[in-house]
Short mmCIF file of C-alpha atoms in Angstrom, two decimals:
data_model
loop_
_atom_site.label_atom_id
_atom_site.label_comp_id
_atom_site.label_asym_id
_atom_site.label_seq_id
_atom_site.Cartn_x
_atom_site.Cartn_y
_atom_site.Cartn_z
CA UNK A 1 89.28 -100.28 21.97
CA UNK A 2 89.45 -96.49 22.21
CA UNK A 3 92.69 -94.59 22.86
CA UNK A 4 91.43 -93.73 26.35
CA UNK A 5 88.89 -94.66 28.99
CA UNK A 6 87.02 -91.98 30.95
CA UNK A 7 85.88 -92.75 34.49
CA UNK A 8 84.15 -90.48 36.99
CA UNK A 9 82.94 -86.92 36.53
CA UNK A 10 83.81 -84.97 39.68
CA UNK A 11 86.83 -83.53 41.45
CA UNK A 12 90.21 -82.98 39.85
CA UNK A 13 90.95 -84.07 36.30
CA UNK A 14 93.56 -86.82 36.23
CA UNK A 15 95.25 -88.13 33.10
CA UNK A 16 96.69 -91.59 33.70
CA UNK A 17 99.31 -93.10 31.41
CA UNK A 18 99.81 -96.84 31.62
CA UNK A 19 103.01 -98.78 31.29
CA UNK A 20 104.16 -99.77 27.81
CA UNK A 21 102.52 -102.89 26.37
CA UNK A 22 100.15 -103.10 29.33
CA UNK A 23 96.42 -103.22 28.61
CA UNK A 24 94.74 -100.29 30.38
CA UNK A 25 92.11 -102.70 31.72
CA UNK A 26 94.77 -104.11 34.09
CA UNK A 27 94.52 -100.82 36.01
CA UNK A 28 90.70 -100.74 36.22
CA UNK A 29 90.39 -101.66 39.93
CA UNK A 30 92.72 -98.78 40.87
CA UNK A 31 91.17 -96.35 38.39
CA UNK A 32 87.62 -97.14 39.52
CA UNK A 33 88.62 -96.41 43.12
CA UNK A 34 90.21 -93.06 42.20
CA UNK A 35 87.28 -92.14 39.94
CA UNK A 36 84.89 -92.12 42.90
CA UNK A 37 86.33 -88.69 43.75
CA UNK A 38 87.98 -87.55 40.51
CA UNK A 39 87.60 -87.59 36.74
CA UNK A 40 90.10 -89.95 35.14
CA UNK A 41 91.22 -90.14 31.54
CA UNK A 42 93.31 -93.30 31.20
CA UNK A 43 95.34 -93.39 27.99
CA UNK A 44 95.85 -96.78 26.38
CA UNK A 45 99.18 -96.78 24.52
CA UNK A 46 98.24 -100.06 22.80
CA UNK A 47 95.42 -98.25 20.97
CA UNK A 48 97.41 -95.18 19.89
CA UNK A 49 98.60 -95.66 16.34
CA UNK A 50 101.94 -93.84 16.57
CA UNK A 51 105.21 -94.74 14.92
CA UNK A 52 107.68 -93.14 17.34
CA UNK A 53 108.10 -91.95 20.91
CA UNK A 54 108.08 -88.32 19.72
CA UNK A 55 104.78 -88.91 17.93
CA UNK A 56 103.37 -90.48 21.11
CA UNK A 57 104.48 -87.48 23.20
CA UNK A 58 102.84 -85.13 20.69
CA UNK A 59 99.63 -87.18 20.84
CA UNK A 60 99.61 -86.96 24.65
CA UNK A 61 100.21 -83.19 24.66
CA UNK A 62 97.41 -82.65 22.14
CA UNK A 63 95.10 -84.88 24.19
CA UNK A 64 95.77 -82.86 27.35
CA UNK A 65 95.34 -79.52 25.55
CA UNK A 66 92.09 -80.74 23.93
CA UNK A 67 90.67 -81.41 27.41
CA UNK A 68 90.73 -77.63 27.87
CA UNK A 69 91.07 -78.03 31.66
CA UNK A 70 93.20 -76.37 34.31
CA UNK A 71 94.88 -77.95 37.32
CA UNK A 72 95.32 -81.36 35.65
CA UNK A 73 97.21 -84.08 37.49
CA UNK A 74 99.33 -86.41 35.35
CA UNK A 75 99.97 -89.89 36.71
CA UNK A 76 102.26 -92.23 34.83
CA UNK A 77 103.38 -95.78 35.46
CA UNK A 78 106.69 -97.04 34.01
CA UNK A 79 106.67 -96.09 30.30
CA UNK A 80 103.78 -93.69 31.00
CA UNK A 81 105.85 -92.00 33.70
CA UNK A 82 108.74 -91.61 31.28
CA UNK A 83 106.37 -90.02 28.75
CA UNK A 84 105.02 -87.37 31.13
CA UNK A 85 108.49 -86.24 32.19
CA UNK A 86 108.76 -84.28 28.95
CA UNK A 87 105.29 -82.72 29.12
CA UNK A 88 105.43 -79.18 30.43
CA UNK A 89 102.06 -77.48 30.10
CA UNK A 90 100.53 -74.65 32.12
CA UNK A 91 97.36 -76.72 32.51
CA UNK A 92 99.26 -79.43 34.45
CA UNK A 93 99.61 -78.73 38.17
CA UNK A 94 101.11 -82.02 39.43
CA UNK A 95 103.07 -84.98 38.15
CA UNK A 96 103.04 -88.38 39.84
CA UNK A 97 105.61 -90.83 38.50
CA UNK A 98 105.40 -94.51 39.46
CA UNK A 99 108.26 -96.88 38.67
CA UNK A 100 109.94 -94.30 36.46
CA UNK A 101 113.52 -94.23 35.27
CA UNK A 102 115.88 -91.77 37.00
CA UNK A 103 115.82 -88.19 35.77
CA UNK A 104 117.04 -84.75 36.75
CA UNK A 105 114.49 -82.37 38.23
CA UNK A 106 114.28 -79.29 36.05
CA UNK A 107 110.91 -77.91 37.07
CA UNK A 108 109.57 -77.02 40.51
CA UNK A 109 106.42 -79.08 39.80
CA UNK A 110 108.50 -82.27 40.00
CA UNK A 111 109.24 -83.83 43.36
CA UNK A 112 110.81 -87.19 44.06
CA UNK A 113 109.06 -89.21 46.75
CA UNK A 114 110.87 -92.19 48.26
#
């Protein structure tokens, strides 16, 4: 399997990061629904051949920069949410964290929704 799945081709660009050790295909019903109005790049951590969390973060940053897009929305679930907390790029306009660990807000782009 590839390191990511691309769905849709219109609207905002969304990069979705799955939970750790969860096959990205588990999210397909949700991703297909969202992709009817947006372009989704769903990263599959199980297919990334990295040896550390820092290497994984670097891979994600490079992936986002290689998209060469502006106004990207990052959505992360669980481990994916924890990964995107450390990604601060000008090309990212919004962060959506689902089932993330607690963290301190250090950037105005982050909002906690209860």
